[in-house]
Structures are given as C-alpha cells and as structure tokens.
mmCIF file of C-alpha atoms in Angstrom:
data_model
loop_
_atom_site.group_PDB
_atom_site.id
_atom_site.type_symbol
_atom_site.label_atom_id
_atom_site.label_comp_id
_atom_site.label_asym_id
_atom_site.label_seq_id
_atom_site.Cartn_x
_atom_site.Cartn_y
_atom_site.Cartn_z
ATOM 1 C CA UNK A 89 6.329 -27.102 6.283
ATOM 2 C CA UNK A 90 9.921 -27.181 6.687
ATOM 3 C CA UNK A 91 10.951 -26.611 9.968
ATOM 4 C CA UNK A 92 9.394 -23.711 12.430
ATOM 5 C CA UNK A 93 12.237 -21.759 11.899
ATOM 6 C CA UNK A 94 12.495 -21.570 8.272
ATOM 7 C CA UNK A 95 8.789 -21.496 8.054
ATOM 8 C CA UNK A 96 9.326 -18.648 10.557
ATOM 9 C CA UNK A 97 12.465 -16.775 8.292
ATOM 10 C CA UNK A 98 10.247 -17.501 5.011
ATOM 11 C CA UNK A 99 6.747 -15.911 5.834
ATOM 12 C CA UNK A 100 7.724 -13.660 8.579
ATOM 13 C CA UNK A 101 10.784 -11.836 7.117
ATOM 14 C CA UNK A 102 11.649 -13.414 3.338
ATOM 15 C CA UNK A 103 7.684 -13.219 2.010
ATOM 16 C CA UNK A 104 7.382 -9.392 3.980
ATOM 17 C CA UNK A 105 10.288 -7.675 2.162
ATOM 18 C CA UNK A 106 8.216 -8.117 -1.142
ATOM 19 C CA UNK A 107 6.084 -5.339 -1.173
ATOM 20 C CA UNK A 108 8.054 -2.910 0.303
ATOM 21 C CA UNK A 109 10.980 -3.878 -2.616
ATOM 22 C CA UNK A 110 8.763 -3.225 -5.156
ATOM 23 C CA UNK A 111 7.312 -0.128 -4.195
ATOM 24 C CA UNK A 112 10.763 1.262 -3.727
ATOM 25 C CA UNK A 113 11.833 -0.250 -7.368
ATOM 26 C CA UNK A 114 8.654 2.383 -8.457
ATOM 27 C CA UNK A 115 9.714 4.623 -6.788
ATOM 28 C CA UNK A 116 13.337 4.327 -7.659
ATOM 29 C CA UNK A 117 12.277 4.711 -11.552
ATOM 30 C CA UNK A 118 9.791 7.245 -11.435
ATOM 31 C CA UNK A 119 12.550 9.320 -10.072
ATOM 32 C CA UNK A 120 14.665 8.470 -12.525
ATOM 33 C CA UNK A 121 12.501 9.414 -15.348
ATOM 34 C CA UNK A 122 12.071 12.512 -13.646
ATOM 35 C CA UNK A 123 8.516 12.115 -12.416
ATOM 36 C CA UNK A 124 7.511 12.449 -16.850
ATOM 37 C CA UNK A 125 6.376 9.129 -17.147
ATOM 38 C CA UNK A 126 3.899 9.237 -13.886
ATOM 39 C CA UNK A 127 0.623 9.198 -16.341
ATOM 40 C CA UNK A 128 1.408 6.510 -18.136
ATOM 41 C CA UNK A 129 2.597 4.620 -15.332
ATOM 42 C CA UNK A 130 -0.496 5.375 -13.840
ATOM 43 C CA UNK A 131 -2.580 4.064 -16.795
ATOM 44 C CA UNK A 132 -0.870 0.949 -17.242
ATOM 45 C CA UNK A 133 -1.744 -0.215 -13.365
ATOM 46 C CA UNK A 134 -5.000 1.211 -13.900
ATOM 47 C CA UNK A 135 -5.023 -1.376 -16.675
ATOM 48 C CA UNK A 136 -3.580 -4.259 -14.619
ATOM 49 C CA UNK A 137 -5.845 -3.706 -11.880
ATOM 50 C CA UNK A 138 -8.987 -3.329 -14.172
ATOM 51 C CA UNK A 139 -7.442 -6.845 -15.578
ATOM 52 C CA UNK A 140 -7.294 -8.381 -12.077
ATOM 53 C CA UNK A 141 -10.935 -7.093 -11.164
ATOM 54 C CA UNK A 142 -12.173 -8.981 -13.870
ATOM 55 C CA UNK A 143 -10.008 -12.182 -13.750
ATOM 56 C CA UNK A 144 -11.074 -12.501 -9.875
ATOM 57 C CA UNK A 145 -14.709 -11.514 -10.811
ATOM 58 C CA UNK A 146 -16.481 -14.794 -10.498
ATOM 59 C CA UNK A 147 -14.494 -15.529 -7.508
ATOM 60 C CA UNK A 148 -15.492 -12.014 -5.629
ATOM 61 C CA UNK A 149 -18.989 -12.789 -6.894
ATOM 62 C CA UNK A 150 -18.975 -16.264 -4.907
ATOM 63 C CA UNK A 151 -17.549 -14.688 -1.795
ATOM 64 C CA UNK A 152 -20.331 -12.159 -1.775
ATOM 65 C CA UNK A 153 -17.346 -9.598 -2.215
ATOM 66 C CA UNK A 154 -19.311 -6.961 -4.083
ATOM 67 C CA UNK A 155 -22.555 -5.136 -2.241
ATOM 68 C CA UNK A 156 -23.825 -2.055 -3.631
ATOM 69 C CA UNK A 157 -22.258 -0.128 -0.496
ATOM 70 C CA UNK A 158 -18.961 -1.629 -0.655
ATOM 71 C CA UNK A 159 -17.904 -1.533 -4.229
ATOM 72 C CA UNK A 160 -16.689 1.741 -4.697
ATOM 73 C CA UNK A 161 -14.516 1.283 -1.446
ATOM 74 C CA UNK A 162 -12.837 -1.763 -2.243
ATOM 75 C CA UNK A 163 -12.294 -0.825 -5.808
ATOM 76 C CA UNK A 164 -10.776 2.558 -5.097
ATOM 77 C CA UNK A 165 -9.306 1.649 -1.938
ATOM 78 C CA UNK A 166 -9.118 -1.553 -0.007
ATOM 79 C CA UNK A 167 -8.585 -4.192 -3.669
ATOM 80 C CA UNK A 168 -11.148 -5.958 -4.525
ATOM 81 C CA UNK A 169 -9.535 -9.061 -3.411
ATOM 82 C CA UNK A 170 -7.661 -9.210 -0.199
ATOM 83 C CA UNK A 171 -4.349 -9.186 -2.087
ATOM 84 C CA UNK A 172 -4.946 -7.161 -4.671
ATOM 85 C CA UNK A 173 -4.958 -3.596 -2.661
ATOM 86 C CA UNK A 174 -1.717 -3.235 -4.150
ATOM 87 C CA UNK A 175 -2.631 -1.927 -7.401
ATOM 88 C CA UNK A 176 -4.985 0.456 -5.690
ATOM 89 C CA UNK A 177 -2.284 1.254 -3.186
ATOM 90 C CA UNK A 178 0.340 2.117 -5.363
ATOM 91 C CA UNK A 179 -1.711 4.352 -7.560
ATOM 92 C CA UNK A 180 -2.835 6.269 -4.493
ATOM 93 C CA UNK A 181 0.846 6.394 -3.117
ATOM 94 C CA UNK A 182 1.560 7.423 -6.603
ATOM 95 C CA UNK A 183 -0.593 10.485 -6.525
ATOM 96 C CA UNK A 184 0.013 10.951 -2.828
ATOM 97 C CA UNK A 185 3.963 11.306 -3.224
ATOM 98 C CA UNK A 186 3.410 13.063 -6.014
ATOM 99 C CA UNK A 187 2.236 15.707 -3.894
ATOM 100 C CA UNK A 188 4.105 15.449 -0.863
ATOM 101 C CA UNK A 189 7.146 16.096 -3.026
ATOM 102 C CA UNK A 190 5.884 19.690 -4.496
ATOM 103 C CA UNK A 191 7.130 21.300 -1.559
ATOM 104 C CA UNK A 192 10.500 19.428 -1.377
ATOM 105 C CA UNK A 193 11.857 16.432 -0.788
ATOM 106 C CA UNK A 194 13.024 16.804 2.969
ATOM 107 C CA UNK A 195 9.479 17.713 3.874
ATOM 108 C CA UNK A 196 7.795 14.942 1.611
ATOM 109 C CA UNK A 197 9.911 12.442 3.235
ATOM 110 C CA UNK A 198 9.001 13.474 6.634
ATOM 111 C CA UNK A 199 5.496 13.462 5.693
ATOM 112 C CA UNK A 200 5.360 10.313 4.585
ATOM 113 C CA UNK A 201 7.415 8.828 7.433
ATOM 114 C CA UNK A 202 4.338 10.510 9.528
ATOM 115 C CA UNK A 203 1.492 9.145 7.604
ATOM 116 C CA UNK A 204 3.833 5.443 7.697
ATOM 117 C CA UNK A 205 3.470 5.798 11.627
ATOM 118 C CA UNK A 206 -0.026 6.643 11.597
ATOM 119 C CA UNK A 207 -0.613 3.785 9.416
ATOM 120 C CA UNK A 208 0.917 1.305 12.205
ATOM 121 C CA UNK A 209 -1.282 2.860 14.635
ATOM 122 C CA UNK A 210 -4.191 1.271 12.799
ATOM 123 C CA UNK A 211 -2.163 -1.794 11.837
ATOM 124 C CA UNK A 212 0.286 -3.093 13.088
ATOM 125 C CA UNK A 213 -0.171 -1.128 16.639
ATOM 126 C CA UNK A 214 -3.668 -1.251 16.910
ATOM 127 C CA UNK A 215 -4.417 -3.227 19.989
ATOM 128 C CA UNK A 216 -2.602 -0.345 21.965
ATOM 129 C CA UNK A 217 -4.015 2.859 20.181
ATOM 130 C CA UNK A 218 -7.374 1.431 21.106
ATOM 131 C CA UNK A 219 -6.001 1.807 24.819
ATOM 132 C CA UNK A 220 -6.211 5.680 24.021
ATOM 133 C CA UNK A 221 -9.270 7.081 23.846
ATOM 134 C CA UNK A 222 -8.924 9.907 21.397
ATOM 135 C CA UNK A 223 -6.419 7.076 18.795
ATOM 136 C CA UNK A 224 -9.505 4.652 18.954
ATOM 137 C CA UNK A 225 -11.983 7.861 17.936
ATOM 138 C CA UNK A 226 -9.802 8.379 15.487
ATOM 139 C CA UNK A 227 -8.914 5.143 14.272
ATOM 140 C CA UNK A 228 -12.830 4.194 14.496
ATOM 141 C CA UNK A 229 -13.660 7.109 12.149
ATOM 142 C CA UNK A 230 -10.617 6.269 9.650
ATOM 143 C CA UNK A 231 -11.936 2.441 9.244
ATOM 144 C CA UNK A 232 -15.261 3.983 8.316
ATOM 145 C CA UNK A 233 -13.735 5.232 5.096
ATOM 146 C CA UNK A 234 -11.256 2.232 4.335
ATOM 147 C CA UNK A 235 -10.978 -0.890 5.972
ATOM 148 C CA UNK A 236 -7.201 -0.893 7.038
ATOM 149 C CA UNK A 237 -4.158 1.556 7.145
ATOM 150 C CA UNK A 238 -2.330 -0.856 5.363
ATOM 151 C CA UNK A 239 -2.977 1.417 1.915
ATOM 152 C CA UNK A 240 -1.707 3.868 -0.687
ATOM 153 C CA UNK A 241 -2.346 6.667 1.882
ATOM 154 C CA UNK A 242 -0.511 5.300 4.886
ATOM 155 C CA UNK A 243 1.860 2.766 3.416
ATOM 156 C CA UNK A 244 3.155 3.205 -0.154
ATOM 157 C CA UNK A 245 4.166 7.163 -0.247
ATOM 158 C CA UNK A 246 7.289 6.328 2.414
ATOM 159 C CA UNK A 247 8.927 3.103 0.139
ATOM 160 C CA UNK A 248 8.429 5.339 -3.039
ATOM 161 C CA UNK A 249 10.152 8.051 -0.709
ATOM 162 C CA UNK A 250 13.045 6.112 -0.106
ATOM 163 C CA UNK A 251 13.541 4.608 -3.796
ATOM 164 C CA UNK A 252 13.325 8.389 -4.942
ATOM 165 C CA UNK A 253 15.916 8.619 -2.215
ATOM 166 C CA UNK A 254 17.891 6.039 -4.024
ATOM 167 C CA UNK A 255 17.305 7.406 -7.264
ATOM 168 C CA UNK A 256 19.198 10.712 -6.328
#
C-alpha cells in the first residue's frame, strides 16, 4: 500500500480500464481486417484459453473448481478460473457482435449498449434490480445459466462496438 488514494486511483480506475482497452483494441482490428480474419482469431483464443485451462488445472482441481454439473458452464461461459472468463468472454462477444452487426452498425451498437445495461443490472446494479420484483425473476433465472453478467453476452459486444467504431 501506498497511500488510500493512490491505492484508490490504481485498483479502482487505473487496473479497471484494462479490460475494456483491450476488448476495444479487438475490436478495433477485427474491423480493420474487415471482419476476414474472425476464424482464426477465434482459433487462436480458443487455443490460449485451452492453454490456460490446463496450466490452472491442478490449481482448479485443489479448489474443487470442476463438478460434473459445473464444467461445461464455467468452461463455455463463466472461465474456469475467476479471471480467466475473458477468453470465454471475448469469443462469445466475438460471435455475438458478429451478429449484431449483420443488420447494421447503428442497430448493433444500440444493441449492444442494451445488452451492456442489462448486464449492470445483474452486476454492477444488482442490489437495486432485486428491489423489483419482475428484474430479480429475471435476474434469478439468468444466474441459473451463468453465474454473472459480467460476460461475452452482456459485456464484451459494446467495447468491440466502439473499437469497430474507431476503426471506421
């Protein structure tokens, strides 16, 4: 620790710009390549990810992180480590802005920046859509198929959005 307020600046606003950044920088150059290159873009992540799986193996298996049940979920969706749902992220927000962008990109945008705010609902705005009974029946039914909004559905299609944005 530093001070408060640098700890503060550091892992409140420095350390939270990451993600976002890099999803627009993928964004940004699948746009540039024209969208061509999405496959093999797609193949090497699969190929980082399958990488990661097995380097954090022995560590998930410690942690009891793999169940019969779960597995499937927190490969294809959650990570299989708490910080590794961005490979699975970003090739869902791959696919996912992939097709929000066949009808356009004004409506693809908008999309996404709808799917972004339904995504804080069940993240960062949870504690007051649980105040409203038909968000927390929703939400409740959501977190049955993934654990968080914080994914390639909900998260990653609006940053790719906006470095496609940049891109043009």
């Amino acid at each position: 620790s530093v001070s408060p307020l640098r700890d503060f600046w550091f892992t409140r606003v420095l350390a939270r710009v990451a993600v976002p950044f890099f999803l627009m920088v993928s964004g940004y150059f699948l746009a540039k390549d024209q969208w061509r290159r999405t496959g093999v873009f797609l193949k090497k992540t699969c190929l980082l990810y399958g990488a990661a799986v097995l380097l954090y193996l022995p560590l998930n298996w410690y942690n009891g992180g793999y169940g019969p049940a779960g597995g499937g979920k927190k490969l294809l969706l959650d990570g299989t480590f708490y910080h590794l749902w961005y490979f699975p992220g970003v090739i869902l927000g791959v696919l996912a802005a992939r097709g929000l962008l066949r009808p356009g990109p004004r409506t693809a945008l908008t999309a996404a920046g709808l799917l972004y705010l339904v995504g804080l609902g069940g993240d960062s705005y949870y504690g007051l859509t649980t105040q409203i009974p038909v968000l927390k029946t929703m939400y409740d039914g959501m977190f049955q198929v993934f654990s968080y909004t914080r994914n390639g559905i909900f998260l990653v299609p609006i940053f790719l959005m906006i470095g496609v944005w940049f891109a043009k």
